[in-house]
Coordinates of C-alpha atoms and ligand atoms in Angstrom, one line a residue:
M1 CA 0.0 0.0 0.0
V2 CA 2.9 2.3 0.8
D3 CA 6.6 2.3 0.3
L4 CA 8.2 4.5 3.0
L5 CA 11.6 2.9 2.7
S6 CA 12.2 4.0 -0.9
Q7 CA 11.0 7.5 0.0
H8 CA 13.4 7.7 2.9
K9 CA 16.4 6.0 1.1
K10 CA 16.6 9.0 -1.2
L11 CA 17.0 11.4 1.8
E12 CA 19.0 9.0 3.9
K13 CA 22.1 11.3 4.2
P14 CA 20.4 14.6 5.1
I15 CA 18.1 12.8 7.5
F16 CA 21.0 11.1 9.3
E17 CA 22.8 14.5 9.4
A18 CA 19.7 16.2 10.8
I19 CA 19.3 13.5 13.5
Q20 CA 23.0 13.9 14.3
R21 CA 22.5 17.6 14.7
V22 CA 19.8 17.1 17.2
I23 CA 21.9 14.6 19.2
D24 CA 24.8 17.0 19.2
A25 CA 22.6 19.8 20.5
S26 CA 20.7 17.4 22.8
A27 CA 17.7 19.8 23.0
F28 CA 15.1 17.1 22.5
I29 CA 12.1 19.0 23.7
K30 CA 11.2 22.3 21.9
G31 CA 14.5 22.5 20.2
E32 CA 15.4 24.9 17.4
E33 CA 14.3 22.5 14.7
V34 CA 10.7 22.7 15.9
G35 CA 10.5 26.5 15.5
R36 CA 12.1 26.3 12.1
F37 CA 9.6 23.7 10.9
E38 CA 6.6 25.7 12.2
K39 CA 7.8 28.8 10.4
D40 CA 8.5 26.9 7.1
L41 CA 5.2 25.0 7.1
A42 CA 3.4 28.3 7.9
E43 CA 5.1 29.9 4.9
F44 CA 4.3 26.9 2.6
L45 CA 0.6 27.0 3.7
Q46 CA 0.4 30.8 3.7
V47 CA -1.0 30.8 7.2
S48 CA 0.0 33.1 10.1
H49 CA 0.7 30.4 12.8
V50 CA 1.6 26.8 12.9
I51 CA 2.0 25.1 16.3
G52 CA 3.5 21.6 16.4
C53 CA 2.1 18.9 18.7
A54 CA 2.5 15.2 19.3
N55 CA 0.1 13.8 16.7
G56 CA -3.0 14.6 14.7
T57 CA -5.5 13.3 17.3
D58 CA -4.0 15.6 19.9
A59 CA -4.2 18.5 17.4
L60 CA -8.0 18.0 17.2
Q61 CA -8.2 17.7 21.0
I62 CA -6.2 20.9 21.6
A63 CA -8.3 22.8 19.0
L64 CA -11.5 21.9 20.9
M65 CA -9.9 22.8 24.2
A66 CA -8.8 26.2 22.8
L67 CA -12.4 27.1 22.0
D68 CA -13.7 26.8 25.6
L69 CA -16.6 24.5 24.8
K70 CA -18.7 23.3 27.6
P71 CA -19.8 19.7 28.4
G72 CA -22.9 18.9 26.4
D73 CA -22.0 21.3 23.6
E74 CA -22.5 19.6 20.2
V75 CA -19.9 19.3 17.5
I76 CA -20.8 18.2 14.0
V77 CA -18.6 15.6 12.3
P78 CA -19.0 13.3 9.2
A79 CA -19.9 9.7 10.1
F80 CA -17.5 8.5 7.4
T81 CA -14.1 9.3 8.8
Y82 CA -11.2 7.9 11.0
V83 CA -12.2 7.5 14.6
A84 CA -9.9 10.3 15.9
T85 CA -12.3 13.0 14.6
A86 CA -15.1 12.0 16.9
E87 CA -13.0 10.4 19.7
V88 CA -11.6 13.7 21.0
I89 CA -15.1 15.2 21.1
A90 CA -16.4 12.5 23.3
L91 CA -13.2 12.5 25.4
L92 CA -13.8 16.2 26.3
G93 CA -17.4 15.6 27.4
L94 CA -18.8 17.2 24.2
V95 CA -21.4 15.5 22.0
P96 CA -20.4 14.3 18.5
V97 CA -23.3 14.7 16.1
M98 CA -22.7 12.6 13.1
V99 CA -23.9 13.6 9.6
D100 CA -23.7 12.0 6.2
V101 CA -21.2 12.6 3.5
E102 CA -21.4 13.3 -0.3
E103 CA -21.2 10.2 -2.4
D104 CA -19.0 11.8 -5.1
T105 CA -16.4 13.4 -2.8
F106 CA -16.6 11.3 0.4
N107 CA -16.7 14.7 2.3
I108 CA -19.2 16.1 4.7
S109 CA -22.7 16.9 3.3
L110 CA -23.7 20.5 3.5
P111 CA -27.4 19.8 3.7
G112 CA -26.5 17.2 6.4
I113 CA -24.8 19.8 8.5
A114 CA -27.7 22.3 8.0
R115 CA -30.2 19.6 9.3
A116 CA -28.0 18.8 12.3
I117 CA -27.6 22.3 13.7
T118 CA -29.4 22.9 17.0
P119 CA -29.1 25.7 19.6
R120 CA -26.4 23.5 21.3
T121 CA -24.2 23.3 18.2
K122 CA -20.9 25.1 18.7
A123 CA -18.6 23.7 16.1
I124 CA -18.2 21.8 12.9
I125 CA -15.3 19.5 12.1
P126 CA -15.1 18.9 8.3
V127 CA -12.7 16.2 7.4
H128 CA -10.8 16.6 4.1
L129 CA -10.9 12.9 3.3
F130 CA -8.5 11.0 1.1
G131 CA -6.6 14.1 -0.1
Q132 CA -9.4 16.4 -1.1
C133 CA -10.5 19.5 0.6
S134 CA -14.2 19.7 1.7
D135 CA -16.4 22.4 0.0
M136 CA -15.3 25.1 2.4
E137 CA -17.0 28.2 0.9
P138 CA -20.6 27.2 1.5
L139 CA -19.5 25.5 4.8
M140 CA -18.0 28.7 6.1
K141 CA -21.1 30.7 5.1
L142 CA -23.3 28.3 7.0
A143 CA -21.0 28.5 10.0
E144 CA -21.1 32.3 9.9
A145 CA -24.9 32.3 9.7
H146 CA -25.0 30.1 12.9
N147 CA -22.0 31.5 14.7
L148 CA -20.2 28.2 14.7
W149 CA -16.5 27.5 15.0
V150 CA -14.9 25.5 12.2
I151 CA -12.0 23.1 12.9
E152 CA -10.6 21.4 9.8
D153 CA -9.4 17.9 10.2
N154 CA -6.7 18.1 7.5
A155 CA -4.8 14.9 8.6
Q156 CA -5.2 13.4 5.1
S157 CA -4.9 16.5 2.8
L158 CA -1.9 18.6 3.8
G159 CA -0.9 20.7 0.8
A160 CA -4.3 20.4 -1.0
D161 CA -5.7 23.5 -2.6
Y162 CA -9.2 25.0 -2.2
I163 CA -10.4 27.5 -4.9
F164 CA -13.0 30.0 -3.8
R165 CA -15.7 31.0 -6.3
D166 CA -15.9 34.3 -4.5
P167 CA -12.5 35.5 -3.5
A168 CA -14.1 38.0 -1.1
L169 CA -15.2 35.0 1.0
R170 CA -11.6 34.0 1.7
D171 CA -11.6 35.9 5.0
L172 CA -14.9 34.5 6.2
Q173 CA -13.1 32.9 9.2
S174 CA -12.1 36.3 10.6
R175 CA -15.7 37.6 10.2
T176 CA -17.1 34.6 11.9
T177 CA -14.7 34.8 14.8
S178 CA -14.9 38.5 15.3
N179 CA -18.6 38.3 16.2
F180 CA -18.2 35.2 18.4
A181 CA -18.1 36.1 22.1
S182 CA -15.5 34.0 23.7
P183 CA -16.5 33.0 27.3
S184 CA -12.9 33.5 28.5
G185 CA -12.8 37.0 27.1
L186 CA -10.3 36.0 24.4
Q187 CA -9.8 38.9 22.0
I188 CA -10.0 37.7 18.5
P189 CA -8.8 40.3 16.0
K190 CA -9.3 40.2 12.3
S191 CA -7.2 37.9 10.2
D192 CA -4.1 39.5 8.6
M193 CA -3.9 37.0 5.8
S194 CA -6.7 38.0 3.4
G195 CA -4.6 38.0 0.2
G196 CA -6.1 38.9 -3.1
Q197 CA -6.0 35.5 -4.8
N198 CA -8.8 33.0 -4.6
T199 CA -6.9 29.9 -3.5
S200 CA -6.2 28.8 0.0
K201 CA -4.5 25.7 1.3
A202 CA -6.7 23.1 3.1
G203 CA -6.5 23.6 6.8
T204 CA -6.1 27.4 6.7
I205 CA -9.7 28.2 5.9
G206 CA -11.6 27.4 9.1
H207 CA -10.7 29.0 12.5
I208 CA -8.3 26.2 13.3
G209 CA -6.7 23.5 11.0
C210 CA -5.3 20.2 12.3
T211 CA -2.9 17.9 10.6
S212 CA -0.9 14.7 11.2
F213 CA 2.6 13.7 10.2
F214 CA 1.8 9.9 10.7
P215 CA 4.2 8.1 8.3
T216 CA 1.5 7.5 5.6
K217 CA 0.1 11.0 5.4
N218 CA 1.0 13.4 2.7
L219 CA 4.0 14.6 4.8
G220 CA 5.1 11.8 7.1
C221 CA 7.6 11.8 9.9
M222 CA 9.3 8.7 11.4
G223 CA 6.9 8.2 14.3
D224 CA 4.0 10.4 15.5
G225 CA 3.7 14.1 14.9
G226 CA 1.0 16.7 14.3
A227 CA 0.3 20.4 14.1
L228 CA -2.4 23.0 14.4
M229 CA -2.7 26.1 12.1
T230 CA -4.6 29.3 12.5
N231 CA -4.6 32.9 11.2
N232 CA -5.7 34.1 14.6
P233 CA -3.0 35.3 16.9
A234 CA -5.0 35.0 20.1
L235 CA -6.0 31.4 19.2
A236 CA -2.4 30.6 18.3
E237 CA -1.2 31.8 21.6
K238 CA -3.8 29.8 23.5
I239 CA -3.1 26.6 21.4
R240 CA 0.6 26.9 22.1
M241 CA -0.1 27.3 25.8
I242 CA -2.5 24.3 26.0
A243 CA -0.1 22.0 24.1
N244 CA 2.5 22.8 26.8
H245 CA 0.7 22.2 30.1
G246 CA -1.3 25.4 29.9
Q247 CA 1.8 27.5 30.6
R248 CA 3.2 30.6 28.9
K249 CA 5.9 31.0 31.6
K250 CA 7.5 27.9 33.0
Y251 CA 5.7 26.6 36.2
Y252 CA 2.8 29.2 35.9
H253 CA -0.2 27.4 34.6
E254 CA -3.0 29.6 33.3
V255 CA -5.3 27.0 31.9
V256 CA -5.6 23.2 32.0
G257 CA -3.5 21.9 29.2
C258 CA -1.7 18.7 28.2
N259 CA 1.7 17.5 27.2
S260 CA 1.6 17.4 23.4
R261 CA 4.8 18.7 21.7
L262 CA 6.3 17.9 18.4
D263 CA 9.6 16.0 19.1
T264 CA 12.7 17.8 18.1
L265 CA 13.9 14.7 16.3
Q266 CA 10.7 14.4 14.3
A267 CA 10.9 18.2 13.5
A268 CA 14.4 17.7 12.2
I269 CA 13.3 14.9 9.9
L270 CA 10.3 17.0 8.8
N271 CA 12.6 19.9 8.0
V272 CA 14.5 17.6 5.5
K273 CA 11.2 16.4 4.0
L274 CA 9.1 19.6 3.8
P275 CA 11.0 21.0 0.7
H276 CA 10.0 17.7 -1.0
L277 CA 6.3 18.0 -0.2
P278 CA 5.4 19.5 -3.6
D279 CA 7.2 16.6 -5.3
Y280 CA 5.3 14.1 -3.1
L281 CA 2.0 15.8 -3.9
N282 CA 2.8 15.7 -7.6
A283 CA 3.8 12.0 -7.4
R284 CA 0.4 11.3 -5.8
K285 CA -1.4 13.3 -8.5
S286 CA 0.4 11.4 -11.2
V287 CA -0.6 8.1 -9.8
G288 CA -4.2 9.4 -9.5
A289 CA -4.1 10.5 -13.1
F290 CA -2.7 7.1 -14.2
Y291 CA -5.4 5.2 -12.4
Q292 CA -8.1 7.5 -13.7
E293 CA -7.0 6.8 -17.3
A294 CA -6.1 3.1 -17.0
L295 CA -9.4 2.2 -15.1
K296 CA -11.8 4.4 -17.0
D297 CA -13.6 1.5 -18.6
F298 CA -13.7 -0.6 -15.4
A299 CA -17.2 -2.1 -15.3
Y300 CA -17.6 -3.1 -11.7
G301 CA -17.1 0.2 -10.0
T302 CA -16.7 4.0 -10.2
L303 CA -13.6 6.1 -9.9
P304 CA -13.1 8.9 -7.4
T305 CA -14.3 12.3 -8.6
S306 CA -13.6 15.8 -7.3
L307 CA -15.1 19.3 -7.3
P308 CA -13.4 21.9 -9.6
S309 CA -12.9 23.9 -6.4
A310 CA -11.0 21.1 -4.6
P311 CA -8.3 19.4 -6.8
P312 CA -7.3 16.1 -5.1
T313 CA -3.9 15.2 -3.7
Y314 CA -4.9 11.5 -3.5
N315 CA -3.8 10.5 -0.1
Q316 CA -5.9 7.5 -1.1
F317 CA -7.3 6.4 -4.4
T318 CA -10.7 4.9 -3.5
L319 CA -13.0 3.0 -5.9
K320 CA -16.7 2.4 -5.2
I321 CA -17.4 -1.2 -6.1
K322 CA -20.9 -2.1 -7.4
D323 CA -23.4 -4.8 -6.4
G324 CA -21.7 -6.1 -3.2
L325 CA -18.6 -7.3 -5.2
R326 CA -16.1 -5.3 -3.1
D327 CA -14.9 -8.1 -0.9
Q328 CA -14.7 -10.4 -4.0
L329 CA -12.5 -8.0 -5.8
K330 CA -10.4 -7.4 -2.7
D331 CA -9.8 -11.2 -2.5
F332 CA -9.2 -11.5 -6.3
L333 CA -6.5 -8.7 -6.1
A334 CA -4.9 -10.2 -2.9
Q335 CA -4.5 -13.5 -4.8
K336 CA -2.5 -11.6 -7.3
G337 CA -0.3 -10.1 -4.6
I338 CA -2.0 -6.7 -4.7
P339 CA -2.9 -5.2 -1.4
T340 CA -6.0 -3.1 -1.0
M341 CA -7.6 -1.4 2.1
I342 CA -11.1 -0.6 3.2
Y343 CA -11.3 2.9 4.6
Y344 CA -13.7 2.7 6.4
P345 CA -15.6 -0.6 7.0
L346 CA -17.9 0.6 9.8
P347 CA -19.7 4.0 10.2
L348 CA -18.8 5.9 13.3
Y349 CA -22.3 5.5 14.6
R350 CA -22.1 1.7 14.4
Q351 CA -18.9 1.7 16.6
D352 CA -19.6 0.4 20.1
A353 CA -17.6 3.4 21.5
F354 CA -20.1 5.8 20.1
S355 CA -23.4 3.9 20.7
K356 CA -24.5 6.3 23.4
Y357 CA -24.5 9.2 21.1
V358 CA -27.0 7.8 18.5
P359 CA -30.5 6.5 18.8
E360 CA -31.2 2.8 18.2
G361 CA -31.2 2.1 14.5
F362 CA -29.6 5.4 13.5
S363 CA -28.4 5.2 9.9
L364 CA -27.1 7.5 7.2
P365 CA -27.7 6.3 3.6
V366 CA -24.5 7.4 1.9
T367 CA -22.2 6.4 4.7
E368 CA -23.9 3.0 4.8
K369 CA -23.4 2.5 1.1
L370 CA -19.8 3.7 1.1
C371 CA -18.8 1.4 4.0
K372 CA -20.0 -1.5 1.9
S373 CA -18.5 -0.4 -1.4
V374 CA -15.2 1.4 -0.9
L375 CA -11.8 -0.1 -1.8
S376 CA -8.6 1.8 -1.8
L377 CA -5.7 0.9 -4.2
P378 CA -2.0 1.2 -3.4
I379 CA -0.9 4.8 -3.7
H380 CA 2.4 6.4 -2.6
T381 CA 5.2 8.6 -3.9
E382 CA 7.5 5.9 -5.2
M383 CA 5.3 3.9 -7.7
T384 CA 6.8 2.9 -11.0
D385 CA 5.0 2.7 -14.3
E386 CA 5.4 -1.1 -14.2
V387 CA 3.8 -1.5 -10.8
L388 CA 1.0 0.8 -11.8
A389 CA 0.3 -1.0 -15.0
H390 CA 0.4 -4.4 -13.2
I391 CA -2.2 -3.1 -10.7
A392 CA -4.4 -1.6 -13.3
D393 CA -4.3 -4.7 -15.5
A394 CA -5.2 -6.9 -12.5
V395 CA -8.2 -4.6 -11.6
N396 CA -9.3 -4.6 -15.2
S397 CA -9.1 -8.4 -15.5
F398 CA -11.7 -8.9 -12.7
R399 CA -14.7 -10.8 -14.0
L400 CA -17.7 -12.3 -12.3
Ligands
PLP501 C1 -4.6 10.1 10.7 C2 -5.8 10.8 11.0 C3 -6.0 11.5 12.2 C4 -5.1 11.3 13.4 O1 -3.8 11.5 13.2 P1 -2.7 10.8 14.2 O2 -1.5 11.6 13.9 O3 -2.6 9.4 13.8 O4 -3.2 11.0 15.6 C5 -7.2 12.2 12.4 N1 -8.1 12.3 11.4 C6 -8.0 11.7 10.3 C7 -9.0 11.9 9.2 C8 -6.8 10.9 10.0 O5 -6.7 10.3 8.8

């Protein structure tokens, strides 16, 4: 499914040197490499602040903590996502409200969100699934209309673009935050990032973006790592404080925080890899383009599609297989030595861990259908034409 070794072999020397530098300095916690990485990633994403943390799940948790939500507050999430998105909501005593996704993009359904909003709703967490940004322009408009926070779960789509139809809406996030009264009196000034162009990077459009550097994500480290991003200086400061035991000054704890820092060693590795992120994204796009062309006549399933406003970076290449044939195709490919994965086999609301948040028999039609039909093909940055042709031929040779 992935080939991390080949990716890292190409950078073996600079990575070893970076690790050696960290050992020589022996500043393993909050060392220089962390600050450098945060600045460089902020520059790449064109966002004012990036704050490293221990992993993508912590990033989501810290984002929710920074918004001063109260137990019982509702947070809207798609039902078709990785568990982490909803897990942190439950962990903080908040209520995950699961909504359906769009069949064509796998991303959160706008009408689904609109139907789920109640007076207790405080935030929406759109997940940019499989490498593609959710349709953020109408989502931010909806959030503004209901005074809701927007936290982007961008663990799978770092580097993906989102193109606004109306460039004037690019700074919606600052408009929504400026009229949101923070219970802690947090001052939220207007964003200083409203550029003239109409494209933003995924994760920089909502109030807070969260990402992961888990090895298989678009930018992977060699262990766990994560980050939060925001254009809002007050939120940035609060996030930084929460991720470091709620302290600004050592041993003076202003709020309850946690211990979630990006390791200096991981930051050093990420500093070597970040300049290659555009190449990694291009490699994924080429694989996606290859599969799109090679599988265009595949009769037993449909290929992933995208909105013109959200060009995919293909963290996954996910087919929808017809007529209950998914598991049969998966076995067929496995026999030919081709691994595939099912992201995700079970809707969040069918997971035992979340049963108390949904009524008996709760079901969302698109999520149900996707969990039974999705099949992800191998995709990574080191695929050769031979391997790709072999996989495509195998898929195309499937017969009932
Ligand atoms: C990977 C992932 C996370 C969690 O990231 P970790 O770094 O593994 O904690 C959260 N949300 C989604 C959608 C993910 O794919």
